[in-house]
Amino acid sequence: PGHSPDALAFFLGDEVLLVGDTLLPDISPHPTRLCYFDQVANIFAPEYPQGDSIYGLRAYIRSLKKLERIGTRMEPLIVLPAHRLFYNHRWNEMGLKKRVRELLNHHVERCAGILEKLKEGPKTAGELAAACFDEALLKGNGIVMAENEILSHCELLQSSGDVVSCNGGGFEATGTSTFEATIAALEPED
């Protein structure tokens, strides 16, 4: 779970939810990018003719909101992540609704941070990653993961009309800030 289209999670009976990498304690899971859909579109067609229903940050946010609804209906629920359940010499139990809310807030804050950095002028994903992530997280493969997270947020910002692609592979702010309304309007598919 989590390393799949639509950030899947699985129930075990009525009391355990396997969330895999969809929800993790302490860290934000790596969202997919909408552009990944092009690589697998022929596998998912015709059931999924458009990628934004299963790939990208918008799809992930819809999945988070669905998990939040489940957490409202089914408390208490044991939530089992793929990593960090026991980490740093302690158990990291997660309340489903609380953790989902933290992640939704993280994505709003990341989008706001990207827009703030773009007020200085156009930037590439690498420049935005360097501006938004601690230097220690950018070592080795960390830079690739950080750039992918930035790009997934830029896809959402583009769909909101807040960012456009510019020459040289970077992004430029449009002067609007409608991403929060876009995120608020995303509803899970039942």
JSON list of C-alpha atoms in Angstrom, two decimals:
[
{"chain": "A", "resi": 1, "resn": "PRO", "atom": "CA", "xyz": [0.00, 0.00, 0.00]},
{"chain": "A", "resi": 2, "resn": "GLY", "atom": "CA", "xyz": [1.14, 3.51, -0.78]},
{"chain": "A", "resi": 3, "resn": "HIS", "atom": "CA", "xyz": [3.50, 2.55, -3.60]},
{"chain": "A", "resi": 4, "resn": "SER", "atom": "CA", "xyz": [0.57, 2.22, -5.93]},
{"chain": "A", "resi": 5, "resn": "PRO", "atom": "CA", "xyz": [-1.80, 4.38, -7.92]},
{"chain": "A", "resi": 6, "resn": "ASP", "atom": "CA", "xyz": [-4.34, 6.17, -5.72]},
{"chain": "A", "resi": 7, "resn": "ALA", "atom": "CA", "xyz": [-2.31, 5.52, -2.52]},
{"chain": "A", "resi": 8, "resn": "LEU", "atom": "CA", "xyz": [-4.18, 2.33, -1.60]},
{"chain": "A", "resi": 9, "resn": "ALA", "atom": "CA", "xyz": [-4.78, 1.12, 1.95]},
{"chain": "A", "resi": 10, "resn": "PHE", "atom": "CA", "xyz": [-6.29, -2.18, 3.12]},
{"chain": "A", "resi": 11, "resn": "PHE", "atom": "CA", "xyz": [-8.57, -3.16, 6.00]},
{"chain": "A", "resi": 12, "resn": "LEU", "atom": "CA", "xyz": [-8.01, -6.23, 8.14]},
{"chain": "A", "resi": 13, "resn": "GLY", "atom": "CA", "xyz": [-11.42, -6.79, 9.62]},
{"chain": "A", "resi": 14, "resn": "ASP", "atom": "CA", "xyz": [-12.94, -3.71, 11.27]},
{"chain": "A", "resi": 15, "resn": "GLU", "atom": "CA", "xyz": [-10.06, -2.71, 13.49]},
{"chain": "A", "resi": 16, "resn": "VAL", "atom": "CA", "xyz": [-6.79, -2.64, 11.52]},
{"chain": "A", "resi": 17, "resn": "LEU", "atom": "CA", "xyz": [-5.89, -0.47, 8.54]},
{"chain": "A", "resi": 18, "resn": "LEU", "atom": "CA", "xyz": [-2.70, -1.26, 6.59]},
{"chain": "A", "resi": 19, "resn": "VAL", "atom": "CA", "xyz": [-1.64, 2.10, 5.15]},
{"chain": "A", "resi": 20, "resn": "GLY", "atom": "CA", "xyz": [1.83, 1.14, 3.97]},
{"chain": "A", "resi": 21, "resn": "ASP", "atom": "CA", "xyz": [3.53, 4.28, 2.69]},
{"chain": "A", "resi": 22, "resn": "THR", "atom": "CA", "xyz": [0.28, 6.22, 2.32]},
{"chain": "A", "resi": 23, "resn": "LEU", "atom": "CA", "xyz": [0.67, 7.49, 5.92]},
{"chain": "A", "resi": 24, "resn": "LEU", "atom": "CA", "xyz": [3.93, 7.45, 7.82]},
{"chain": "A", "resi": 25, "resn": "PRO", "atom": "CA", "xyz": [4.78, 8.74, 11.30]},
{"chain": "A", "resi": 26, "resn": "ASP", "atom": "CA", "xyz": [7.26, 11.63, 11.46]},
{"chain": "A", "resi": 27, "resn": "ILE", "atom": "CA", "xyz": [7.76, 12.08, 7.71]},
{"chain": "A", "resi": 28, "resn": "SER", "atom": "CA", "xyz": [5.68, 13.02, 4.70]},
{"chain": "A", "resi": 29, "resn": "PRO", "atom": "CA", "xyz": [5.22, 10.16, 2.24]},
{"chain": "A", "resi": 30, "resn": "HIS", "atom": "CA", "xyz": [6.54, 10.70, -1.26]},
{"chain": "A", "resi": 31, "resn": "PRO", "atom": "CA", "xyz": [3.62, 11.70, -3.55]},
{"chain": "A", "resi": 32, "resn": "THR", "atom": "CA", "xyz": [3.49, 10.50, -7.13]},
{"chain": "A", "resi": 33, "resn": "ARG", "atom": "CA", "xyz": [3.47, 12.85, -10.09]},
{"chain": "A", "resi": 34, "resn": "LEU", "atom": "CA", "xyz": [0.74, 13.09, -12.68]},
{"chain": "A", "resi": 35, "resn": "CYS", "atom": "CA", "xyz": [3.30, 12.72, -15.47]},
{"chain": "A", "resi": 36, "resn": "TYR", "atom": "CA", "xyz": [3.97, 9.13, -14.30]},
{"chain": "A", "resi": 37, "resn": "PHE", "atom": "CA", "xyz": [0.56, 8.15, -15.65]},
{"chain": "A", "resi": 38, "resn": "ASP", "atom": "CA", "xyz": [1.81, 8.47, -19.23]},
{"chain": "A", "resi": 39, "resn": "GLN", "atom": "CA", "xyz": [4.19, 5.56, -18.59]},
{"chain": "A", "resi": 40, "resn": "VAL", "atom": "CA", "xyz": [1.38, 3.18, -17.62]},
{"chain": "A", "resi": 41, "resn": "ALA", "atom": "CA", "xyz": [-1.73, 4.62, -19.29]},
{"chain": "A", "resi": 42, "resn": "ASN", "atom": "CA", "xyz": [-2.13, 1.66, -21.63]},
{"chain": "A", "resi": 43, "resn": "ILE", "atom": "CA", "xyz": [-2.26, -0.71, -18.64]},
{"chain": "A", "resi": 44, "resn": "PHE", "atom": "CA", "xyz": [-5.04, 1.22, -16.89]},
{"chain": "A", "resi": 45, "resn": "ALA", "atom": "CA", "xyz": [-7.11, 2.08, -19.95]},
{"chain": "A", "resi": 46, "resn": "PRO", "atom": "CA", "xyz": [-10.07, 2.20, -20.44]},
{"chain": "A", "resi": 47, "resn": "GLU", "atom": "CA", "xyz": [-11.06, 2.25, -16.73]},
{"chain": "A", "resi": 48, "resn": "TYR", "atom": "CA", "xyz": [-8.80, 5.21, -15.99]},
{"chain": "A", "resi": 49, "resn": "PRO", "atom": "CA", "xyz": [-8.66, 7.41, -19.08]},
{"chain": "A", "resi": 50, "resn": "GLN", "atom": "CA", "xyz": [-7.23, 10.35, -17.14]},
{"chain": "A", "resi": 51, "resn": "GLY", "atom": "CA", "xyz": [-4.24, 10.13, -14.86]},
{"chain": "A", "resi": 52, "resn": "ASP", "atom": "CA", "xyz": [-5.31, 12.69, -12.27]},
{"chain": "A", "resi": 53, "resn": "SER", "atom": "CA", "xyz": [-7.76, 10.22, -10.77]},
{"chain": "A", "resi": 54, "resn": "ILE", "atom": "CA", "xyz": [-4.93, 7.91, -9.64]},
{"chain": "A", "resi": 55, "resn": "TYR", "atom": "CA", "xyz": [-1.62, 9.81, -9.96]},
{"chain": "A", "resi": 56, "resn": "GLY", "atom": "CA", "xyz": [-0.26, 13.06, -8.65]},
{"chain": "A", "resi": 57, "resn": "LEU", "atom": "CA", "xyz": [-0.68, 15.12, -5.52]},
{"chain": "A", "resi": 58, "resn": "ARG", "atom": "CA", "xyz": [-4.38, 15.77, -6.19]},
{"chain": "A", "resi": 59, "resn": "ALA", "atom": "CA", "xyz": [-5.07, 12.01, -6.23]},
{"chain": "A", "resi": 60, "resn": "TYR", "atom": "CA", "xyz": [-3.04, 11.59, -3.04]},
{"chain": "A", "resi": 61, "resn": "ILE", "atom": "CA", "xyz": [-4.95, 14.38, -1.30]},
{"chain": "A", "resi": 62, "resn": "ARG", "atom": "CA", "xyz": [-8.26, 12.78, -2.30]},
{"chain": "A", "resi": 63, "resn": "SER", "atom": "CA", "xyz": [-6.99, 9.51, -0.78]},
{"chain": "A", "resi": 64, "resn": "LEU", "atom": "CA", "xyz": [-6.01, 11.31, 2.41]},
{"chain": "A", "resi": 65, "resn": "LYS", "atom": "CA", "xyz": [-9.47, 12.83, 2.67]},
{"chain": "A", "resi": 66, "resn": "LYS", "atom": "CA", "xyz": [-11.02, 9.39, 2.19]},
{"chain": "A", "resi": 67, "resn": "LEU", "atom": "CA", "xyz": [-8.85, 8.06, 5.03]},
{"chain": "A", "resi": 68, "resn": "GLU", "atom": "CA", "xyz": [-9.95, 11.00, 7.16]},
{"chain": "A", "resi": 69, "resn": "ARG", "atom": "CA", "xyz": [-13.61, 10.03, 6.59]},
{"chain": "A", "resi": 70, "resn": "ILE", "atom": "CA", "xyz": [-12.81, 6.44, 7.51]},
{"chain": "A", "resi": 71, "resn": "GLY", "atom": "CA", "xyz": [-11.14, 7.67, 10.71]},
{"chain": "A", "resi": 72, "resn": "THR", "atom": "CA", "xyz": [-14.29, 9.61, 11.58]},
{"chain": "A", "resi": 73, "resn": "ARG", "atom": "CA", "xyz": [-16.51, 6.56, 11.08]},
{"chain": "A", "resi": 74, "resn": "MET", "atom": "CA", "xyz": [-14.29, 3.91, 12.60]},
{"chain": "A", "resi": 75, "resn": "GLU", "atom": "CA", "xyz": [-12.58, 5.11, 15.75]},
{"chain": "A", "resi": 76, "resn": "PRO", "atom": "CA", "xyz": [-10.60, 3.51, 17.33]},
{"chain": "A", "resi": 77, "resn": "LEU", "atom": "CA", "xyz": [-8.63, 1.99, 14.48]},
{"chain": "A", "resi": 78, "resn": "ILE", "atom": "CA", "xyz": [-5.15, 0.46, 14.54]},
{"chain": "A", "resi": 79, "resn": "VAL", "atom": "CA", "xyz": [-3.14, 2.11, 11.75]},
{"chain": "A", "resi": 80, "resn": "LEU", "atom": "CA", "xyz": [-0.11, 0.17, 10.51]},
{"chain": "A", "resi": 81, "resn": "PRO", "atom": "CA", "xyz": [2.43, 2.01, 8.33]},
{"chain": "A", "resi": 82, "resn": "ALA", "atom": "CA", "xyz": [5.16, 0.35, 6.27]},
{"chain": "A", "resi": 83, "resn": "HIS", "atom": "CA", "xyz": [7.95, 2.18, 8.11]},
{"chain": "A", "resi": 84, "resn": "ARG", "atom": "CA", "xyz": [8.63, 3.86, 11.43]},
{"chain": "A", "resi": 85, "resn": "LEU", "atom": "CA", "xyz": [5.98, 2.14, 13.55]},
{"chain": "A", "resi": 86, "resn": "PHE", "atom": "CA", "xyz": [8.86, 1.44, 15.93]},
{"chain": "A", "resi": 87, "resn": "TYR", "atom": "CA", "xyz": [11.53, 4.09, 15.34]},
{"chain": "A", "resi": 88, "resn": "ASN", "atom": "CA", "xyz": [13.97, 6.08, 17.49]},
{"chain": "A", "resi": 89, "resn": "HIS", "atom": "CA", "xyz": [13.52, 3.57, 20.33]},
{"chain": "A", "resi": 90, "resn": "ARG", "atom": "CA", "xyz": [9.77, 4.20, 20.60]},
{"chain": "A", "resi": 91, "resn": "TRP", "atom": "CA", "xyz": [6.42, 3.16, 19.20]},
{"chain": "A", "resi": 92, "resn": "ASN", "atom": "CA", "xyz": [4.94, 5.74, 16.83]},
{"chain": "A", "resi": 93, "resn": "GLU", "atom": "CA", "xyz": [1.25, 4.97, 16.89]},
{"chain": "A", "resi": 94, "resn": "MET", "atom": "CA", "xyz": [-0.87, 7.16, 14.65]},
{"chain": "A", "resi": 95, "resn": "GLY", "atom": "CA", "xyz": [-4.35, 8.49, 15.10]},
{"chain": "A", "resi": 96, "resn": "LEU", "atom": "CA", "xyz": [-5.77, 8.30, 11.58]},
{"chain": "A", "resi": 97, "resn": "LYS", "atom": "CA", "xyz": [-7.66, 11.61, 11.49]},
{"chain": "A", "resi": 98, "resn": "LYS", "atom": "CA", "xyz": [-4.90, 13.52, 13.26]},
{"chain": "A", "resi": 99, "resn": "ARG", "atom": "CA", "xyz": [-2.12, 12.25, 10.99]},
{"chain": "A", "resi": 100, "resn": "VAL", "atom": "CA", "xyz": [-4.16, 12.88, 7.85]},
{"chain": "A", "resi": 101, "resn": "ARG", "atom": "CA", "xyz": [-4.82, 16.46, 9.00]},
{"chain": "A", "resi": 102, "resn": "GLU", "atom": "CA", "xyz": [-1.08, 16.96, 9.64]},
{"chain": "A", "resi": 103, "resn": "LEU", "atom": "CA", "xyz": [-0.25, 15.74, 6.12]},
{"chain": "A", "resi": 104, "resn": "LEU", "atom": "CA", "xyz": [-2.92, 17.89, 4.49]},
{"chain": "A", "resi": 105, "resn": "ASN", "atom": "CA", "xyz": [-1.53, 20.90, 6.35]},
{"chain": "A", "resi": 106, "resn": "HIS", "atom": "CA", "xyz": [1.99, 19.94, 5.23]},
{"chain": "A", "resi": 107, "resn": "HIS", "atom": "CA", "xyz": [0.95, 20.00, 1.57]},
{"chain": "A", "resi": 108, "resn": "VAL", "atom": "CA", "xyz": [-0.75, 23.38, 1.96]},
{"chain": "A", "resi": 109, "resn": "GLU", "atom": "CA", "xyz": [2.38, 24.74, 3.65]},
{"chain": "A", "resi": 110, "resn": "ARG", "atom": "CA", "xyz": [4.66, 23.27, 0.96]},
{"chain": "A", "resi": 111, "resn": "CYS", "atom": "CA", "xyz": [2.60, 24.89, -1.81]},
{"chain": "A", "resi": 112, "resn": "ALA", "atom": "CA", "xyz": [2.66, 28.20, 0.07]},
{"chain": "A", "resi": 113, "resn": "GLY", "atom": "CA", "xyz": [6.44, 27.88, 0.53]},
{"chain": "A", "resi": 114, "resn": "ILE", "atom": "CA", "xyz": [6.97, 27.23, -3.16]},
{"chain": "A", "resi": 115, "resn": "LEU", "atom": "CA", "xyz": [4.90, 30.26, -4.12]},
{"chain": "A", "resi": 116, "resn": "GLU", "atom": "CA", "xyz": [6.82, 32.38, -1.63]},
{"chain": "A", "resi": 117, "resn": "LYS", "atom": "CA", "xyz": [10.15, 31.31, -3.19]},
{"chain": "A", "resi": 118, "resn": "LEU", "atom": "CA", "xyz": [8.81, 31.98, -6.70]},
{"chain": "A", "resi": 119, "resn": "LYS", "atom": "CA", "xyz": [8.04, 35.59, -5.73]},
{"chain": "A", "resi": 120, "resn": "GLU", "atom": "CA", "xyz": [11.82, 36.09, -6.03]},
{"chain": "A", "resi": 121, "resn": "GLY", "atom": "CA", "xyz": [11.63, 35.01, -9.68]},
{"chain": "A", "resi": 122, "resn": "PRO", "atom": "CA", "xyz": [11.52, 31.81, -11.75]},
{"chain": "A", "resi": 123, "resn": "LYS", "atom": "CA", "xyz": [13.23, 28.75, -10.28]},
{"chain": "A", "resi": 124, "resn": "THR", "atom": "CA", "xyz": [13.91, 25.18, -11.33]},
{"chain": "A", "resi": 125, "resn": "ALA", "atom": "CA", "xyz": [12.78, 22.18, -9.28]},
{"chain": "A", "resi": 126, "resn": "GLY", "atom": "CA", "xyz": [16.36, 21.80, -8.04]},
{"chain": "A", "resi": 127, "resn": "GLU", "atom": "CA", "xyz": [16.51, 25.41, -6.89]},
{"chain": "A", "resi": 128, "resn": "LEU", "atom": "CA", "xyz": [13.15, 25.08, -5.16]},
{"chain": "A", "resi": 129, "resn": "ALA", "atom": "CA", "xyz": [14.25, 21.84, -3.48]},
{"chain": "A", "resi": 130, "resn": "ALA", "atom": "CA", "xyz": [17.40, 23.55, -2.18]},
{"chain": "A", "resi": 131, "resn": "ALA", "atom": "CA", "xyz": [15.28, 26.42, -0.85]},
{"chain": "A", "resi": 132, "resn": "CYS", "atom": "CA", "xyz": [12.56, 24.23, 0.74]},
{"chain": "A", "resi": 133, "resn": "PHE", "atom": "CA", "xyz": [14.51, 21.29, 2.21]},
{"chain": "A", "resi": 134, "resn": "ASP", "atom": "CA", "xyz": [17.23, 21.05, 4.82]},
{"chain": "A", "resi": 135, "resn": "GLU", "atom": "CA", "xyz": [20.64, 20.55, 3.21]},
{"chain": "A", "resi": 136, "resn": "ALA", "atom": "CA", "xyz": [21.10, 17.19, 4.98]},
{"chain": "A", "resi": 137, "resn": "LEU", "atom": "CA", "xyz": [18.01, 15.81, 3.20]},
{"chain": "A", "resi": 138, "resn": "LEU", "atom": "CA", "xyz": [19.45, 16.67, -0.22]},
{"chain": "A", "resi": 139, "resn": "LYS", "atom": "CA", "xyz": [22.45, 14.35, -0.04]},
{"chain": "A", "resi": 140, "resn": "GLY", "atom": "CA", "xyz": [22.67, 11.33, -2.33]},
{"chain": "A", "resi": 141, "resn": "ASN", "atom": "CA", "xyz": [19.28, 10.24, -3.65]},
{"chain": "A", "resi": 142, "resn": "GLY", "atom": "CA", "xyz": [17.64, 12.80, -1.37]},
{"chain": "A", "resi": 143, "resn": "ILE", "atom": "CA", "xyz": [17.90, 15.51, -4.02]},
{"chain": "A", "resi": 144, "resn": "VAL", "atom": "CA", "xyz": [15.95, 13.35, -6.49]},
{"chain": "A", "resi": 145, "resn": "MET", "atom": "CA", "xyz": [13.22, 12.68, -3.92]},
{"chain": "A", "resi": 146, "resn": "ALA", "atom": "CA", "xyz": [13.06, 16.36, -2.97]},
{"chain": "A", "resi": 147, "resn": "GLU", "atom": "CA", "xyz": [12.82, 17.48, -6.60]},
{"chain": "A", "resi": 148, "resn": "ASN", "atom": "CA", "xyz": [10.04, 14.94, -7.25]},
{"chain": "A", "resi": 149, "resn": "GLU", "atom": "CA", "xyz": [8.11, 16.23, -4.26]},
{"chain": "A", "resi": 150, "resn": "ILE", "atom": "CA", "xyz": [8.55, 19.79, -5.51]},
{"chain": "A", "resi": 151, "resn": "LEU", "atom": "CA", "xyz": [7.41, 18.76, -8.99]},
{"chain": "A", "resi": 152, "resn": "SER", "atom": "CA", "xyz": [4.28, 17.03, -7.61]},
{"chain": "A", "resi": 153, "resn": "HIS", "atom": "CA", "xyz": [3.40, 20.26, -5.78]},
{"chain": "A", "resi": 154, "resn": "CYS", "atom": "CA", "xyz": [4.13, 22.33, -8.88]},
{"chain": "A", "resi": 155, "resn": "GLU", "atom": "CA", "xyz": [1.70, 20.13, -10.85]},
{"chain": "A", "resi": 156, "resn": "LEU", "atom": "CA", "xyz": [-1.01, 21.00, -8.33]},
{"chain": "A", "resi": 157, "resn": "LEU", "atom": "CA", "xyz": [-0.01, 24.68, -8.40]},
{"chain": "A", "resi": 158, "resn": "GLN", "atom": "CA", "xyz": [-0.21, 24.63, -12.21]},
{"chain": "A", "resi": 159, "resn": "SER", "atom": "CA", "xyz": [-3.69, 23.09, -12.12]},
{"chain": "A", "resi": 160, "resn": "SER", "atom": "CA", "xyz": [-4.68, 25.90, -9.73]},
{"chain": "A", "resi": 161, "resn": "GLY", "atom": "CA", "xyz": [-3.30, 28.53, -12.09]},
{"chain": "A", "resi": 162, "resn": "ASP", "atom": "CA", "xyz": [-0.78, 29.75, -9.50]},
{"chain": "A", "resi": 163, "resn": "VAL", "atom": "CA", "xyz": [2.33, 28.59, -11.40]},
{"chain": "A", "resi": 164, "resn": "VAL", "atom": "CA", "xyz": [3.32, 28.23, -15.04]},
{"chain": "A", "resi": 165, "resn": "SER", "atom": "CA", "xyz": [6.24, 26.45, -16.65]},
{"chain": "A", "resi": 166, "resn": "CYS", "atom": "CA", "xyz": [8.87, 28.77, -18.03]},
{"chain": "A", "resi": 167, "resn": "ASN", "atom": "CA", "xyz": [11.75, 28.41, -20.46]},
{"chain": "A", "resi": 168, "resn": "GLY", "atom": "CA", "xyz": [14.67, 26.46, -19.06]},
{"chain": "A", "resi": 169, "resn": "GLY", "atom": "CA", "xyz": [12.47, 23.91, -17.24]},
{"chain": "A", "resi": 170, "resn": "GLY", "atom": "CA", "xyz": [11.62, 26.09, -14.30]},
{"chain": "A", "resi": 171, "resn": "PHE", "atom": "CA", "xyz": [8.47, 27.55, -12.81]},
{"chain": "A", "resi": 172, "resn": "GLU", "atom": "CA", "xyz": [7.15, 31.04, -12.44]},
{"chain": "A", "resi": 173, "resn": "ALA", "atom": "CA", "xyz": [4.42, 32.37, -10.15]},
{"chain": "A", "resi": 174, "resn": "THR", "atom": "CA", "xyz": [1.39, 33.91, -11.86]},
{"chain": "A", "resi": 175, "resn": "GLY", "atom": "CA", "xyz": [0.53, 36.21, -8.96]},
{"chain": "A", "resi": 176, "resn": "THR", "atom": "CA", "xyz": [-2.52, 34.22, -7.88]},
{"chain": "A", "resi": 177, "resn": "SER", "atom": "CA", "xyz": [-2.87, 32.01, -4.81]},
{"chain": "A", "resi": 178, "resn": "THR", "atom": "CA", "xyz": [-5.83, 29.71, -5.37]},
{"chain": "A", "resi": 179, "resn": "PHE", "atom": "CA", "xyz": [-4.21, 26.38, -4.46]},
{"chain": "A", "resi": 180, "resn": "GLU", "atom": "CA", "xyz": [-5.91, 26.24, -1.03]},
{"chain": "A", "resi": 181, "resn": "ALA", "atom": "CA", "xyz": [-9.32, 26.45, -2.70]},
{"chain": "A", "resi": 182, "resn": "THR", "atom": "CA", "xyz": [-8.23, 23.73, -5.14]},
{"chain": "A", "resi": 183, "resn": "ILE", "atom": "CA", "xyz": [-7.14, 21.48, -2.26]},
{"chain": "A", "resi": 184, "resn": "ALA", "atom": "CA", "xyz": [-10.31, 22.20, -0.29]},
{"chain": "A", "resi": 185, "resn": "ALA", "atom": "CA", "xyz": [-12.45, 21.31, -3.32]},
{"chain": "A", "resi": 186, "resn": "LEU", "atom": "CA", "xyz": [-10.80, 17.91, -3.86]},
{"chain": "A", "resi": 187, "resn": "GLU", "atom": "CA", "xyz": [-13.24, 15.21, -2.81]},
{"chain": "A", "resi": 188, "resn": "PRO", "atom": "CA", "xyz": [-12.51, 11.50, -2.49]},
{"chain": "A", "resi": 189, "resn": "GLU", "atom": "CA", "xyz": [-14.11, 9.14, -4.95]},
{"chain": "A", "resi": 190, "resn": "ASP", "atom": "CA", "xyz": [-16.26, 6.50, -3.32]}
]
